[in-house]
Every structure is written in structure tokens, then in C-alpha cells.
Amino acid sequence: MMRRPWVFVLILLVQALCAIFFVAEILLAVLGVPIAPIPWLYHELIEIGAALGLILGVVLGALMLRSALRRTRKVEVALQAASGAFMDLVQQRFDEWGLTPAEKDVALFALKGMSLAEIAGLRETSQGTVKAQTNAIYRKAGVTGRPQLLSVFVEDLMGGPVRPSADAA
């Protein structure tokens, strides 16, 4: 619908003019300001215009809502696909590194940004065990810590290693 914004502007203009007319008419009557009577034909035409403007506004609103809901659904589907692809990538890397099921759980929690204490609480184990598991994960992945572990997946998503640009030097 937004491919023709002039339609939207025209409907808003009709609605605004009719609203100004009716509000001004009521306000002047309440304040007791005398105004010259408008011929009945013109008054009827303005009311018909107002009714058509309201109907068109409702139709336009419904069309725009439908369009927005469709776009939202497309974005949700794309996001689900990307999320699934990321999880497939994560599982593939975990398998390549030969992580145990416990290490996979810990690595996933670490990637989500959880602390050692939070991971230990979720896994119902000691922080020392989680620390030993994270060290084994880092060793198997060939990284020195959580930031580098995360950068492995960022690089995979970006299509290769991230290199500083010549401008940054």
C-alpha cells in the first residue's frame, strides 16, 4: 500500500478537512458565534465526503495492518532460519572439536554469556568442574578464552576471519 503514498495522503487530507469542518461547526455553535448558513447541498456533500474518508481510512488501515503482519511473519521465518543455521554451525564445531555432551552444554551456556557460577547452578555441579570443562573446551577449540571462542562463530557467520581494514591502521 505504501507504493502509492499519495493515496494515503489524499485520504488523510479528506479526513482532516472534514474533521476541521465538523469541529469548527460545533465549536462555533457552542460559543454562540453567528455564521452564515451553508447551503444544505454542500453540507450533505461534506458529510458524504467525511463518511467516505472514514471508510477509506478503515480500509487503508486494514490493508496496512495486513501488509505489516505479512512482513513481520517473513522476518520471523528468516530469523528462525538464521537461528537454526547458527545452532547447526555451533553443533558442527562442537563435533569437530570432539566435545563431550557435558562440554557441549557448558560451551553453549558460555556462548550465551553465563558466568561460571550460573553454569554450575544450572548443571548442578561445582564451579571448579565448570572451570575445568571450559578450559578443556578452549584447548580443544584452539582458543585462549571465551571472547576468542565467540569470535570463532562470528568469523564463521561472516564468512571467514575478520581482518582489520587498512583505514584502521
XYZ file of C-alpha atoms in Angstrom:
169
model
C 0.000 0.000 0.000
C 2.885 2.365 0.641
C 3.830 2.046 -3.049
C 1.255 4.789 -3.612
C 1.717 7.218 -0.739
C -0.375 9.875 -2.472
C -3.480 7.712 -1.823
C -2.683 7.706 1.877
C -2.068 11.467 1.871
C -5.320 12.105 -0.040
C -7.387 10.050 2.421
C -5.763 11.828 5.378
C -6.411 15.194 3.760
C -10.113 14.415 3.207
C -10.450 13.204 6.806
C -8.630 16.257 8.178
C -10.734 18.738 6.211
C -13.967 17.063 7.256
C -12.856 16.923 10.879
C -11.946 20.624 10.811
C -15.346 21.437 9.305
C -17.346 19.477 11.886
C -15.287 20.575 14.889
C -15.420 24.218 13.783
C -19.174 23.987 13.194
C -19.786 22.508 16.663
C -17.346 24.877 18.383
C -18.882 27.968 16.769
C -22.385 26.789 17.735
C -21.322 26.176 21.361
C -19.634 29.591 21.564
C -22.675 31.246 20.016
C -20.723 32.757 17.132
C -23.100 33.539 14.296
C -22.100 32.065 10.948
C -23.736 32.261 7.572
C -25.676 29.107 6.888
C -24.117 26.666 4.440
C -26.460 25.514 1.691
C -27.893 22.093 2.512
C -26.427 20.512 -0.642
C -22.870 21.498 0.331
C -23.434 20.307 3.883
C -24.609 16.918 2.571
C -21.635 16.672 0.206
C -19.232 17.363 3.081
C -20.914 14.691 5.199
C -20.724 12.191 2.329
C -17.041 13.095 1.896
C -16.449 12.589 5.614
C -18.161 9.192 5.560
C -16.163 8.115 2.503
C -12.966 9.385 4.122
C -13.661 7.362 7.264
C -14.495 4.232 5.262
C -11.365 4.621 3.141
C -9.335 5.205 6.299
C -10.617 1.965 7.813
C -9.894 0.062 4.580
C -6.432 1.609 4.294
C -5.690 0.800 7.934
C -6.749 -2.814 7.417
C -4.587 -3.139 4.286
C -1.583 -1.616 6.036
C -2.084 -3.887 9.044
C -2.264 -6.939 6.778
C 0.899 -5.829 4.985
C 2.723 -5.235 8.275
C 1.666 -8.656 9.590
C 2.939 -10.314 6.405
C 6.303 -8.534 6.664
C 6.557 -9.454 10.339
C 5.891 -13.106 9.540
C 8.553 -13.103 6.787
C 11.096 -11.601 9.174
C 10.202 -14.149 11.874
C 10.668 -17.019 9.410
C 14.028 -15.616 8.281
C 15.121 -15.164 11.893
C 14.137 -18.738 12.742
C 16.113 -19.977 9.733
C 19.154 -17.948 10.760
C 18.855 -19.137 14.356
C 18.604 -22.747 13.220
C 21.592 -22.290 10.904
C 23.623 -20.823 13.771
C 22.766 -23.742 16.041
C 23.708 -26.171 13.251
C 27.047 -24.369 12.920
C 27.607 -24.485 16.682
C 26.854 -28.227 16.837
C 29.107 -28.864 13.837
C 32.028 -27.057 15.512
C 31.399 -28.845 18.811
C 31.524 -32.185 16.972
C 34.696 -31.184 15.090
C 36.374 -30.307 18.371
C 35.301 -33.604 19.927
C 33.472 -32.057 22.871
C 31.738 -34.380 25.305
C 27.991 -33.871 25.893
C 28.769 -32.081 29.186
C 31.328 -29.835 27.467
C 28.798 -29.034 24.733
C 26.313 -27.889 27.379
C 28.919 -25.780 29.141
C 30.174 -24.291 25.858
C 26.646 -23.358 24.827
C 25.996 -21.680 28.185
C 29.340 -19.871 27.886
C 28.421 -18.641 24.404
C 25.179 -17.292 25.869
C 27.289 -15.189 28.255
C 26.584 -17.043 31.501
C 29.101 -16.915 34.330
C 30.821 -19.973 35.762
C 28.586 -19.766 38.829
C 25.418 -19.596 36.692
C 26.534 -22.544 34.592
C 27.413 -24.540 37.703
C 23.978 -23.778 39.170
C 22.178 -24.847 36.011
C 24.215 -28.025 35.698
C 24.088 -28.739 39.437
C 27.856 -29.101 39.672
C 30.740 -27.205 41.232
C 32.324 -24.120 39.750
C 35.634 -25.975 39.712
C 34.154 -28.638 37.446
C 32.753 -25.984 35.106
C 36.112 -24.182 35.062
C 37.901 -27.431 34.172
C 35.344 -28.079 31.428
C 35.707 -24.567 29.982
C 39.497 -24.969 29.949
C 39.094 -28.284 28.073
C 36.708 -26.579 25.615
C 39.161 -23.727 24.981
C 42.028 -26.197 24.490
C 40.034 -28.354 22.045
C 38.833 -25.258 20.148
C 42.341 -23.806 19.991
C 41.404 -20.578 21.751
C 42.515 -18.920 24.980
C 39.158 -17.815 26.389
C 35.506 -17.020 25.958
C 35.969 -13.962 23.699
C 38.034 -15.993 21.233
C 35.541 -18.868 21.416
C 32.761 -16.481 20.467
C 34.888 -14.950 17.704
C 35.201 -18.385 16.062
C 31.442 -18.392 15.479
C 31.328 -14.721 14.470
C 34.025 -15.420 11.868
C 32.072 -18.424 10.577
C 28.918 -16.320 10.242
C 30.815 -13.543 8.477
C 32.392 -15.961 6.033
C 35.962 -16.024 7.263
C 38.472 -14.412 9.591
C 37.883 -10.803 10.493
C 40.840 -8.690 9.391
C 41.329 -5.039 10.285
C 40.843 -2.678 7.350
C 43.704 -0.628 6.003
C 41.959 2.509 7.299
C 42.100 1.207 10.881
C 45.902 1.064 10.863
